[in-house]
PDB file of C-alpha atoms and ligand atoms in Angstrom:
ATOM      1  CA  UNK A  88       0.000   0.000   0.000  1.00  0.00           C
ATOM      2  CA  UNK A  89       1.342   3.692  -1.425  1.00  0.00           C
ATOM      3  CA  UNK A  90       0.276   5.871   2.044  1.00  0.00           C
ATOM      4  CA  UNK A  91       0.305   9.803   1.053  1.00  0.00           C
ATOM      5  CA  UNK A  92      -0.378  13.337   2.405  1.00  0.00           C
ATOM      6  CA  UNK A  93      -2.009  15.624   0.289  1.00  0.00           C
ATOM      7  CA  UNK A  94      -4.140  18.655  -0.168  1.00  0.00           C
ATOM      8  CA  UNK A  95      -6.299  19.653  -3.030  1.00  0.00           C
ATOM      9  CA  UNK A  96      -4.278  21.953  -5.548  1.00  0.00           C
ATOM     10  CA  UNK A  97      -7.274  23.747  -6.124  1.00  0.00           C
ATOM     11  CA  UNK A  98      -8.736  24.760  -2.756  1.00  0.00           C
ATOM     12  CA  UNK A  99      -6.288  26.056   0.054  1.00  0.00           C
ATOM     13  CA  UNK A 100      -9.035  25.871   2.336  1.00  0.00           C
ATOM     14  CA  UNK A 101      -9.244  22.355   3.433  1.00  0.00           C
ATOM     15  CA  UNK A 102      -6.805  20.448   6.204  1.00  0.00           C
ATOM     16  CA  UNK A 103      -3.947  18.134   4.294  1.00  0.00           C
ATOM     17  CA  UNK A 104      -5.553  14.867   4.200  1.00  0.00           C
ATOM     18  CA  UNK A 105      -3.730  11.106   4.131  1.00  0.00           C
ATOM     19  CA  UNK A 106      -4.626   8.810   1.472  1.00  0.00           C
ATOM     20  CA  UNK A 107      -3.598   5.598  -0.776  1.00  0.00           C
ATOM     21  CA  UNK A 108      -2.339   5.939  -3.693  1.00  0.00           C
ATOM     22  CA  UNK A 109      -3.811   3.175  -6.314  1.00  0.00           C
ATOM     23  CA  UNK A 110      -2.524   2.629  -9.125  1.00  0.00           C
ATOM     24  CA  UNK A 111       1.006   1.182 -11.268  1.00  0.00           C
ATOM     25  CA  UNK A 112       4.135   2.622 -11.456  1.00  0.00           C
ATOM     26  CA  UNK A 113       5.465   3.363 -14.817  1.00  0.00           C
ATOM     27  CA  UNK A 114       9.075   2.345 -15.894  1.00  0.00           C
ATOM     28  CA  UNK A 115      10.464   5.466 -14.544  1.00  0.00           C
ATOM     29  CA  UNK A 116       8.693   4.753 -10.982  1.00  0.00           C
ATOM     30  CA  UNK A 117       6.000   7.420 -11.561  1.00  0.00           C
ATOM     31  CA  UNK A 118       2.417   6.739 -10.883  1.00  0.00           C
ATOM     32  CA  UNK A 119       0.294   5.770 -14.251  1.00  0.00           C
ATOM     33  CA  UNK A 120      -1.835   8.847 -15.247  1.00  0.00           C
ATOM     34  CA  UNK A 121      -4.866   7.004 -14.520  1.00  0.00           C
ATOM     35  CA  UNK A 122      -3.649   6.634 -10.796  1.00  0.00           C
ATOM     36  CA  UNK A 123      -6.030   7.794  -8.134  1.00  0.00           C
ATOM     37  CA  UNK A 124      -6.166   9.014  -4.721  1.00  0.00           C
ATOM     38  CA  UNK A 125      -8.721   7.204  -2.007  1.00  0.00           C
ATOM     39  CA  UNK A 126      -8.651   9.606   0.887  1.00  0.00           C
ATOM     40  CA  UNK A 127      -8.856   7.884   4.521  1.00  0.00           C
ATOM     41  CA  UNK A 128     -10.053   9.151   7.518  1.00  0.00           C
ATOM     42  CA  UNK A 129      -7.218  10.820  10.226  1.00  0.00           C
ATOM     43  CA  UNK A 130      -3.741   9.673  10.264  1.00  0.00           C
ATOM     44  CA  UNK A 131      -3.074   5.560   9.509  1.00  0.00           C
ATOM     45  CA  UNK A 132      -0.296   6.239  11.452  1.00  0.00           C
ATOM     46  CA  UNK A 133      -2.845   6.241  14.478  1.00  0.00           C
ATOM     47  CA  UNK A 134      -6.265   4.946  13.335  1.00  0.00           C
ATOM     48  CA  UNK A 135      -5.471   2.567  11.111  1.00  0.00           C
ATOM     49  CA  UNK A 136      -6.219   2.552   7.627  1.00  0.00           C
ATOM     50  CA  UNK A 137      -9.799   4.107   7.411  1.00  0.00           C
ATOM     51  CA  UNK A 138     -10.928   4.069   3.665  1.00  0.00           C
ATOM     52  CA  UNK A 139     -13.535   6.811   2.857  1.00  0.00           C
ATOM     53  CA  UNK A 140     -15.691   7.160   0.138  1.00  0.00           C
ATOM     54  CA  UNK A 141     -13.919  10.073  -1.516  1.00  0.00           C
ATOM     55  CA  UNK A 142     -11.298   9.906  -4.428  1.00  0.00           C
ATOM     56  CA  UNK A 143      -8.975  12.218  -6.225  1.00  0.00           C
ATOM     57  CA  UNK A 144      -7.333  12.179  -9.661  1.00  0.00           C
ATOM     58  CA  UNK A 145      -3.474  12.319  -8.753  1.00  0.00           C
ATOM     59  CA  UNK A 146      -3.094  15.331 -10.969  1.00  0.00           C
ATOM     60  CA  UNK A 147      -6.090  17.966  -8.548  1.00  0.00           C
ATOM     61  CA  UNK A 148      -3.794  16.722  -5.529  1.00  0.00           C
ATOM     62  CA  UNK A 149      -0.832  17.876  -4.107  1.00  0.00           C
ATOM     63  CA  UNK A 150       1.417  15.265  -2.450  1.00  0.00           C
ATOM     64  CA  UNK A 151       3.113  17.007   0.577  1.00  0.00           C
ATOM     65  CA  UNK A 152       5.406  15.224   3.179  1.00  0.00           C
ATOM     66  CA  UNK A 153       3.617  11.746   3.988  1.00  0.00           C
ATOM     67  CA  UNK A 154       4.663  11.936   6.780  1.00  0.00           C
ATOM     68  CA  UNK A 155       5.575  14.724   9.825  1.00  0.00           C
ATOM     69  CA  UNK A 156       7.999  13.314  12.474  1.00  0.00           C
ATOM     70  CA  UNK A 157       6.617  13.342  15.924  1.00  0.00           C
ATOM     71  CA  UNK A 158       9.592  13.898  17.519  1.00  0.00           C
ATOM     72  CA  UNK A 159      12.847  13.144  15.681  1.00  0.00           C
ATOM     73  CA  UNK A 160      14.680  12.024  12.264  1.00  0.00           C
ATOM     74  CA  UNK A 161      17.268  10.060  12.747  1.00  0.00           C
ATOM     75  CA  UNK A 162      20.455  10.339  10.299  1.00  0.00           C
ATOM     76  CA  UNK A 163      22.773   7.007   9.849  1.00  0.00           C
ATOM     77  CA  UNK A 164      26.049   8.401   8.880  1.00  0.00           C
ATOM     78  CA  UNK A 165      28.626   6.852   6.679  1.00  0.00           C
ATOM     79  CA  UNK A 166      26.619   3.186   5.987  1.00  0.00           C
ATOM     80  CA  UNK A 167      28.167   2.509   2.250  1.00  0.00           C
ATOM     81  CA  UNK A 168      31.526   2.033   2.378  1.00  0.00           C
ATOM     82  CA  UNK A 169      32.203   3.938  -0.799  1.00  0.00           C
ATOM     83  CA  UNK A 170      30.541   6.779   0.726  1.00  0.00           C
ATOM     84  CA  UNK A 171      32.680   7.079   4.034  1.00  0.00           C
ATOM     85  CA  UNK A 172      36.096   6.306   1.699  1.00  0.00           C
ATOM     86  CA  UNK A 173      35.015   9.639  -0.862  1.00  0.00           C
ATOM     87  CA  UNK A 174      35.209  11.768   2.272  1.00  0.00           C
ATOM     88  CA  UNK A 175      38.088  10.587   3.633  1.00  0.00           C
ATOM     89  CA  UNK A 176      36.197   8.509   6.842  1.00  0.00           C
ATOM     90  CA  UNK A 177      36.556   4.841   8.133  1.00  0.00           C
ATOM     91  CA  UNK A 178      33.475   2.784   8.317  1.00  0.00           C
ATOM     92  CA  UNK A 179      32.596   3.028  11.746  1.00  0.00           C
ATOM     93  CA  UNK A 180      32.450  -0.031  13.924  1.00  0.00           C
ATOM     94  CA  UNK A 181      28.936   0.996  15.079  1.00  0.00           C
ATOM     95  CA  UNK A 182      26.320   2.773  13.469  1.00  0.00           C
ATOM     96  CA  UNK A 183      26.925   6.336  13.532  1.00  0.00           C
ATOM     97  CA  UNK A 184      23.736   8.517  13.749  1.00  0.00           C
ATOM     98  CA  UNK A 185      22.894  12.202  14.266  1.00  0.00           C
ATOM     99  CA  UNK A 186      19.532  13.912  14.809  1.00  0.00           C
ATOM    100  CA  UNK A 187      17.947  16.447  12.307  1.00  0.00           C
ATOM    101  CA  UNK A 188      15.176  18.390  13.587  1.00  0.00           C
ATOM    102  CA  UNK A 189      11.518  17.477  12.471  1.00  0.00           C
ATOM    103  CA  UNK A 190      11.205  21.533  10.878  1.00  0.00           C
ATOM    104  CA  UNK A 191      13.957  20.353   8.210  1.00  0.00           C
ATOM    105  CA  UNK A 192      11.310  18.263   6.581  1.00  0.00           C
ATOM    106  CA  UNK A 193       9.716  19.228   3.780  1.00  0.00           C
ATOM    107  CA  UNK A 194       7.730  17.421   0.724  1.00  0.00           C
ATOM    108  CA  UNK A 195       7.915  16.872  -2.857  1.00  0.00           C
ATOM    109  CA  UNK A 196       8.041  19.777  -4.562  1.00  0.00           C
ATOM    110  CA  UNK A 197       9.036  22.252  -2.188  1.00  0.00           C
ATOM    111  CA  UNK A 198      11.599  24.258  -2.417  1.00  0.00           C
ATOM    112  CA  UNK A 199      15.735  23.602  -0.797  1.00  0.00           C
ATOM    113  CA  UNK A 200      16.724  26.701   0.771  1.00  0.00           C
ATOM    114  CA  UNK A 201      19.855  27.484   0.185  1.00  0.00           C
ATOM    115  CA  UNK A 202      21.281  29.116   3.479  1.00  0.00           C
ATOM    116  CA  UNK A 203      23.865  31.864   3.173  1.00  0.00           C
ATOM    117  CA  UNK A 204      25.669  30.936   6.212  1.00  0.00           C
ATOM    118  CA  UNK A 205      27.135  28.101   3.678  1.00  0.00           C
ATOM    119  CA  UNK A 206      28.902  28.290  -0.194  1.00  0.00           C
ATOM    120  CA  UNK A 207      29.038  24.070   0.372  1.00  0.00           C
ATOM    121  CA  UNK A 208      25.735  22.421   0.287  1.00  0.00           C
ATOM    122  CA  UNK A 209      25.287  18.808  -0.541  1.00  0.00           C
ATOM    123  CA  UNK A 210      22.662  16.405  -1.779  1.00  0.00           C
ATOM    124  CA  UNK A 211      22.273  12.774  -0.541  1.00  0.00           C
ATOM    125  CA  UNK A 212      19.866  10.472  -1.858  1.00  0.00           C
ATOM    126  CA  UNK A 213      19.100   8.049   1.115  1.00  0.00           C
ATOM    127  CA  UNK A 214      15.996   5.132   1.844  1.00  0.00           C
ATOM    128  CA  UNK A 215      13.964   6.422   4.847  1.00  0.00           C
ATOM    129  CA  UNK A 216      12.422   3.654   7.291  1.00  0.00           C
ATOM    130  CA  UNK A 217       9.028   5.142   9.343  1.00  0.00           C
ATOM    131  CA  UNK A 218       8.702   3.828  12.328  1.00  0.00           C
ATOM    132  CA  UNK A 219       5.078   2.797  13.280  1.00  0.00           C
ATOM    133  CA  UNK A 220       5.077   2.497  17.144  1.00  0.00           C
ATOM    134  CA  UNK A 221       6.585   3.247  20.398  1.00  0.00           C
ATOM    135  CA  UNK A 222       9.097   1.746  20.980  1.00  0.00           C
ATOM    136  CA  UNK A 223      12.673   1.158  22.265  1.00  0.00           C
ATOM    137  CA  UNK A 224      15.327  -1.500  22.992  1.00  0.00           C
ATOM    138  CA  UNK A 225      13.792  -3.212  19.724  1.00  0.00           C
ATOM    139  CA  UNK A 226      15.554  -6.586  19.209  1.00  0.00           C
ATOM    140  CA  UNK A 227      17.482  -7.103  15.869  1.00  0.00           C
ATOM    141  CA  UNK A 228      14.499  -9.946  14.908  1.00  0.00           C
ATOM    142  CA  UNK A 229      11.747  -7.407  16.204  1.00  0.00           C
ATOM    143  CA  UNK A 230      12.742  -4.931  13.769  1.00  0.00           C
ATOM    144  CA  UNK A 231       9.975  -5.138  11.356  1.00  0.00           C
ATOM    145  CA  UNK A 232       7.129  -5.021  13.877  1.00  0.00           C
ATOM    146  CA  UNK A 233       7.844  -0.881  14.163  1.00  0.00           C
ATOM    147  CA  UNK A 234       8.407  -0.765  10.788  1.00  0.00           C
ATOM    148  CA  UNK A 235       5.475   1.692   9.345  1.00  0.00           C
ATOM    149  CA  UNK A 236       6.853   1.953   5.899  1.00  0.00           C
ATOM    150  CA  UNK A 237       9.518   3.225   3.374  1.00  0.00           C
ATOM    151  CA  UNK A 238      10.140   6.067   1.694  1.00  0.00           C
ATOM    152  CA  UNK A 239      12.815   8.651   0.286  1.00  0.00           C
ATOM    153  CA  UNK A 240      14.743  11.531   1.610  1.00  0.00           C
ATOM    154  CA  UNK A 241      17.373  13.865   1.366  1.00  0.00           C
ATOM    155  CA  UNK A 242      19.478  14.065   3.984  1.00  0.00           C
ATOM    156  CA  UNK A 243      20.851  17.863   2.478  1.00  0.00           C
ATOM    157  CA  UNK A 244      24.054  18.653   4.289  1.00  0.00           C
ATOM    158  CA  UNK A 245      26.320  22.207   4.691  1.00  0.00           C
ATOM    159  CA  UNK A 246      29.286  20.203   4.340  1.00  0.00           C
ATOM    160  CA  UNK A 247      31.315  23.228   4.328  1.00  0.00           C
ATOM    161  CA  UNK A 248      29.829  23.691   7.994  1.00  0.00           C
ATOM    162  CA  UNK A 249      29.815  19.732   8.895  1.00  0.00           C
ATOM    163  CA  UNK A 250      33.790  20.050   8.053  1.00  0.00           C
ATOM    164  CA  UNK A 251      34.151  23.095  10.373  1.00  0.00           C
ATOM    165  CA  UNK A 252      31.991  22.811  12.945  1.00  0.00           C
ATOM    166  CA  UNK A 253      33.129  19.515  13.513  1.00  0.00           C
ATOM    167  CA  UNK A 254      29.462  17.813  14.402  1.00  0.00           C
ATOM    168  CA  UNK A 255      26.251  17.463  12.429  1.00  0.00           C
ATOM    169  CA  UNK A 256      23.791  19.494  14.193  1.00  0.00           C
ATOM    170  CA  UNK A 257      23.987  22.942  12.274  1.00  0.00           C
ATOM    171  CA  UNK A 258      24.715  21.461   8.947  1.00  0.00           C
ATOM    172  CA  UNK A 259      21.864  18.872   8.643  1.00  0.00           C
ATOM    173  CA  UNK A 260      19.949  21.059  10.453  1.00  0.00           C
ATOM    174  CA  UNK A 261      18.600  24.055   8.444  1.00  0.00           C
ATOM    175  CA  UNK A 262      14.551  24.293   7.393  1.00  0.00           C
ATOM    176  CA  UNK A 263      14.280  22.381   4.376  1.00  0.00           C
ATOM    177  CA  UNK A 264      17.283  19.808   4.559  1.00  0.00           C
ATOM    178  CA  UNK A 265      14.844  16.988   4.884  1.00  0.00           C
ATOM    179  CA  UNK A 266      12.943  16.519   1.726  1.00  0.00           C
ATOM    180  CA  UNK A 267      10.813  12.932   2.497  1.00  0.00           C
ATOM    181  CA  UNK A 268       8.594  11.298  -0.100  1.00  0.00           C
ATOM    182  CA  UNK A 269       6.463  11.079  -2.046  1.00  0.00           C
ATOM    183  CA  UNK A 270       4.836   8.265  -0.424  1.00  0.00           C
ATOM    184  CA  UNK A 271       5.093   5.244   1.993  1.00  0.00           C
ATOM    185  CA  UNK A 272       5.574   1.906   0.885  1.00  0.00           C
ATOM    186  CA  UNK A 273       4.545  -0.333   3.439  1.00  0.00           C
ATOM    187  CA  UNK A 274       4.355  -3.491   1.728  1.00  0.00           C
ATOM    188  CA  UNK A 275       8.465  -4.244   1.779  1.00  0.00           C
ATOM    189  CA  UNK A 276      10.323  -5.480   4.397  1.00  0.00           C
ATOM    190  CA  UNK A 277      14.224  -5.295   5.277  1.00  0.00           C
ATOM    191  CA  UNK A 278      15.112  -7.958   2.912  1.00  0.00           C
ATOM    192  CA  UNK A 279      13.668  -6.638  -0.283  1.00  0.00           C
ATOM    193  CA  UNK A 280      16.093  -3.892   0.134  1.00  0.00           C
ATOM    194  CA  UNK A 281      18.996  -6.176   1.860  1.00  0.00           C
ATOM    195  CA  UNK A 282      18.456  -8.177  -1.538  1.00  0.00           C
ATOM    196  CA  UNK A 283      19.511  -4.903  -3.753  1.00  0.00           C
ATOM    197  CA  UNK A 284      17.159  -2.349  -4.892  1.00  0.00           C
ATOM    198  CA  UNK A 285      18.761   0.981  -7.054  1.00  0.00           C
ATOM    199  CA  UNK A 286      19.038   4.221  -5.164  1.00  0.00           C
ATOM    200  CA  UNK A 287      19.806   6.738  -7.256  1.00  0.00           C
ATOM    201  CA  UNK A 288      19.989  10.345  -7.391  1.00  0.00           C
ATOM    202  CA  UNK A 289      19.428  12.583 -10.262  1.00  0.00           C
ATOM    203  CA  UNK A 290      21.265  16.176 -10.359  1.00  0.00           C
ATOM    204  CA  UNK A 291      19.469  18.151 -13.358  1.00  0.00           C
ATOM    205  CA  UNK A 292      18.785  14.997 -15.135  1.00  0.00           C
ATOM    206  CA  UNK A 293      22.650  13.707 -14.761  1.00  0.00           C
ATOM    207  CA  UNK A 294      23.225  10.647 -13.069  1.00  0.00           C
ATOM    208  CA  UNK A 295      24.902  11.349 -10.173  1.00  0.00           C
ATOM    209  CA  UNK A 296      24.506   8.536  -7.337  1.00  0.00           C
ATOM    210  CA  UNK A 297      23.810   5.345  -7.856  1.00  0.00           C
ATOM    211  CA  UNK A 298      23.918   2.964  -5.366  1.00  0.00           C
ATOM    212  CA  UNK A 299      22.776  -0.433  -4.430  1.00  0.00           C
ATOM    213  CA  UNK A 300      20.852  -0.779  -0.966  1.00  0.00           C
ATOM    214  CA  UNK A 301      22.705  -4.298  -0.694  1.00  0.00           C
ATOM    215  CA  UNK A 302      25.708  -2.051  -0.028  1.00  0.00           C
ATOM    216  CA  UNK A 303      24.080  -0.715   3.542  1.00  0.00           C
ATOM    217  CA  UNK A 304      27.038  -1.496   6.233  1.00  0.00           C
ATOM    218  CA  UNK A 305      24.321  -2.293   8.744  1.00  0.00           C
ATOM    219  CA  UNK A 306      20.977  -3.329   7.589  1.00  0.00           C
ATOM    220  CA  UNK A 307      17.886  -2.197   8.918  1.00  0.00           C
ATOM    221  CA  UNK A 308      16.942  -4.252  11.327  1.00  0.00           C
ATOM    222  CA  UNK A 309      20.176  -3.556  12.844  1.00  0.00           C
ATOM    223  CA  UNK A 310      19.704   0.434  12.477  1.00  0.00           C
ATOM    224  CA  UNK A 311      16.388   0.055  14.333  1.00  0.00           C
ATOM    225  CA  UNK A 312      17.661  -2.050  17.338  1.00  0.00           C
ATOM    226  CA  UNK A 313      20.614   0.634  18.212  1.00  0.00           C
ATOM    227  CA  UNK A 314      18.956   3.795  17.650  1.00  0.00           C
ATOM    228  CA  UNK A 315      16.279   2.452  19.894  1.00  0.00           C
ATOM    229  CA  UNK A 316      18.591   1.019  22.370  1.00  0.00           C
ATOM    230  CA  UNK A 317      19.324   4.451  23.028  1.00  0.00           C
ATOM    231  CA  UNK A 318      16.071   7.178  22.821  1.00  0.00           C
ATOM    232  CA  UNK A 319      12.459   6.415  22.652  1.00  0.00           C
ATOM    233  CA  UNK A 320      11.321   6.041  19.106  1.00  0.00           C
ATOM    234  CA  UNK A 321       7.571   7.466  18.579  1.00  0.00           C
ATOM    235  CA  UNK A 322       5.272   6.595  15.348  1.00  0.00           C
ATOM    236  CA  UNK A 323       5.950   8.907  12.266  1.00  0.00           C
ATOM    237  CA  UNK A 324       9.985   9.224  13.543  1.00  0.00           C
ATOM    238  CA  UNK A 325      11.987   8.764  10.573  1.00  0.00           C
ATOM    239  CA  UNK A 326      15.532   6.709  10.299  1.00  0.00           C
ATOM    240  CA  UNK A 327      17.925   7.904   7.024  1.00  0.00           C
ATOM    241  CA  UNK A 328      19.523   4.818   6.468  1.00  0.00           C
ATOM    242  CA  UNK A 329      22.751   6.476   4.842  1.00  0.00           C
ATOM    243  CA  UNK A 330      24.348   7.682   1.542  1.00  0.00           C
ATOM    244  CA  UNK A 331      25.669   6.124  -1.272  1.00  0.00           C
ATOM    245  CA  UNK A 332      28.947   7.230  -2.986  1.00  0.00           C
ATOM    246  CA  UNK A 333      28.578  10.389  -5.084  1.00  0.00           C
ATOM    247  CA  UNK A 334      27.642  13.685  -2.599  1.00  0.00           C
ATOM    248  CA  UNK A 335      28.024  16.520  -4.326  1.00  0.00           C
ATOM    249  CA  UNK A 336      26.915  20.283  -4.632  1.00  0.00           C
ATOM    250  CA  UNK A 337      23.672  22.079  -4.945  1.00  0.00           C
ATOM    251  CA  UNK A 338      23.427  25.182  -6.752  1.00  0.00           C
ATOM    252  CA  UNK A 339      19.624  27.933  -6.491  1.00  0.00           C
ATOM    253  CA  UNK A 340      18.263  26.721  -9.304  1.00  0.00           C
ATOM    254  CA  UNK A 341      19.302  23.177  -9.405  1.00  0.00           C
ATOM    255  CA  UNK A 342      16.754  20.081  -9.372  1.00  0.00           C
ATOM    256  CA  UNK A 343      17.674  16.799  -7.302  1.00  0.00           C
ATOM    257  CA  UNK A 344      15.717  13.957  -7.905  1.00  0.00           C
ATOM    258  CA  UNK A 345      16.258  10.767  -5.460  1.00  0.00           C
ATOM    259  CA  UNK A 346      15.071   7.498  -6.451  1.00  0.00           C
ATOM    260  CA  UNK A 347      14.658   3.900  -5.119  1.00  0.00           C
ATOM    261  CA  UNK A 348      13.527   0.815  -7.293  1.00  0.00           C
ATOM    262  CA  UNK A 349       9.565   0.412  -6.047  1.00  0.00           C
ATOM    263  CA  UNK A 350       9.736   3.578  -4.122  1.00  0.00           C
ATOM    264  CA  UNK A 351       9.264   6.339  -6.976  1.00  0.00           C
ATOM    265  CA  UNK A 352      10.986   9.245  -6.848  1.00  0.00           C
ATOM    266  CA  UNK A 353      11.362  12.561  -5.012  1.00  0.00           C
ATOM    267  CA  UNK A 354      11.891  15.848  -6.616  1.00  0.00           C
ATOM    268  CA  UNK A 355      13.267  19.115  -5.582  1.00  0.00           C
ATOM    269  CA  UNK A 356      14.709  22.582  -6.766  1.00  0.00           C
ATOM    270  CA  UNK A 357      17.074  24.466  -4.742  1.00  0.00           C
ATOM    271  CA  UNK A 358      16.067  28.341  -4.113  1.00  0.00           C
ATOM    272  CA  UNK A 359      17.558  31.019  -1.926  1.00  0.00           C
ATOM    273  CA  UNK A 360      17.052  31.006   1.544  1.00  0.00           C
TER     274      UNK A 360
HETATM  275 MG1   MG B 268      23.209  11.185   5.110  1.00  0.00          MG
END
C-alpha cells in the first residue's frame, strides 16, 4: 500500500488529508496517469487505515510530506563504504547517527533553501524507514514489527559547515534539509532492500549517485535495534539509512531527484534562503 499526504491543488481551504495511492508505477517509478487518490479518515499512522468514500485524480492533488515526524529524524552516517572512503572517513564499527530536527522536513516539490551561512551544500539520496510504534530496545528480529513503511529523503548537508563545525547538528539542520517522499511503501520489508534495490539520485537529469541498498554497512533491522537502544522512538519518527557514494553540490536553481527501485521518486529545486 502507497500511504500519502495531500491537499487539493485547487482549494487552500481544506486540512492536508492522508490517502492511498492506487494505481502502477510506470518504468520510470511514476504513478500511471490514470492513478487515483482514495482519501482515509485521520492519520493511519494512528487509526489505522480508514478508507472513505472520496477519491482524487493524482493530478487535482498535491502530495506534501507523507509523513511529519513526531519527535525526531534520525540520520545514519557513513553506511556505504564507498561513501565514508570519498570523504576521507573509516566505516565506523557501530552505526553512527545524528539527529535532524523534524522543521527540516519538507515534501515533494518544495523548495531547498539554500542558506547563506554556507557556499558548500550537498545532496544525498538516502531510503527512509518510518517507524510505526513506540518503541525502544527493539531486538534485531523485532525490527519489522515498528516498521510503518519506506520512503525517500534527502538528507541535504552544509558540508562546508559539517567540516568546520566539527558535528552534524547545524549542517543537517537548516529548514528544508529533509525533503521525504512522495509516499510510503509499506508493503516491503528489510530484505527486499537487503536483496539490492537501485538508489539513485538525479542532479538536473545527470546521473549522479547510484547505489545499491545491498551495499548498507548495517541493515535495517540492525539500524532500528541501536537507535532504539538508546532514545524512545515514537510513530511517524523517521531513520535515514545512509548515503551512497557520489555527494556533491547544490546550486539555487538546481533540481535533485532521489530514487529507489519500487519507491518512486522525489523531486526538488534548490532556491535562496
Ligand atoms: Mg546522510
Amino acid at each position: 500500500m502507497r500511504i500519502v499526504r495531500f491537499s487539493q491543488a485547487r482549494s487552500s481551504q481544506v486540512e492536508p488529508q492522508y490517502g492511498v495511492l492506487v494505481g502502477e508505477l510506470d518504468e520510470f517509478g511514476q504513478p500511471e496517469a490514470e492513478s487515483r487518490i482514495v482519501a482515509l479518515a485521520g492519520d493511519p499512522l494512528y487509526v489505522g487505515v480508514k478508507l472513505l468514500e472520496q477519491e482524487h485524480r493524482l493530478e487535482d492533488v498535491r502530495l506534501l510530506a507523507p509523513v511529519l515526524p513526531r519527535s525526531k529524524v534520525v540520520g545514519i552516517g557513513r553506511n556505504y563504504a564507498k561513501h565514508a572512503a570519498e570523504l576521507g572517513n573509516e566505516v565506523p564499527e557501530e552505526p553512527l547517527f545524528f539527529l535532524k530536527p523534524n522543521t527540516t522536513v519538507i515534501g515533494p516539490g518544495d523548495p531547498i533553501l539554500y542558506p547563506p551561512q554556507s557556499e558548500e551544500v550537498h545532496y544525498e539520496g538516502e531510503l527512509a524507514v518510518v517507524i510505526s510504534r513506540i518503541c525502544r530496545d527493539v531486538p534485531v528480529e523485532k525490527a519489522t514489527d515498528v516498521i510503518h513503511g519506506y520512503t525517500l529523503a534527502n538528507d541535504v548537508t552544509a558540508r562546508d559547515l559539517q567540516r568546520k563545525d566539527g558535528r552534524f547538528t547545524r549542517a543537517k539542520g537548516f529548514d528544508s534539509f529533509c525533503p521525504l517522499g512522495p509516499w510510503i511503501e509499506t508493503d516491503l520489508d528489510p530484505q527486499d532492500f537487503a536483496d539490492g534495490r537501485a538508489i539513485q539520485t538525479h542532479l538536473n537529469g545527470e546521473l549522479v549517485q547510484d547505489g545499491s541498498t545491498s551495499d548498507l554497512i548495517f541493515d535495517i533491522p540492525t539500524l532500528v535495534h541501536h537507535v532504539s537502544s538508546v532514545m524512545t522512538l515514537l510513530p511517524g519518527d523517521v531513520i535515514l539509512t545512509g548515503t551512497p557514494e557520489g555527494v556533491g553540490p547544490l546550486h539555487v536553481g538546481d533540481e535533485v531527484e532521489v530514487s529507489v527501485a519500487g519507491l518512486g521518486s522525489l523531486t526538488n529545486k534548490v532556491a535562496p534562503r
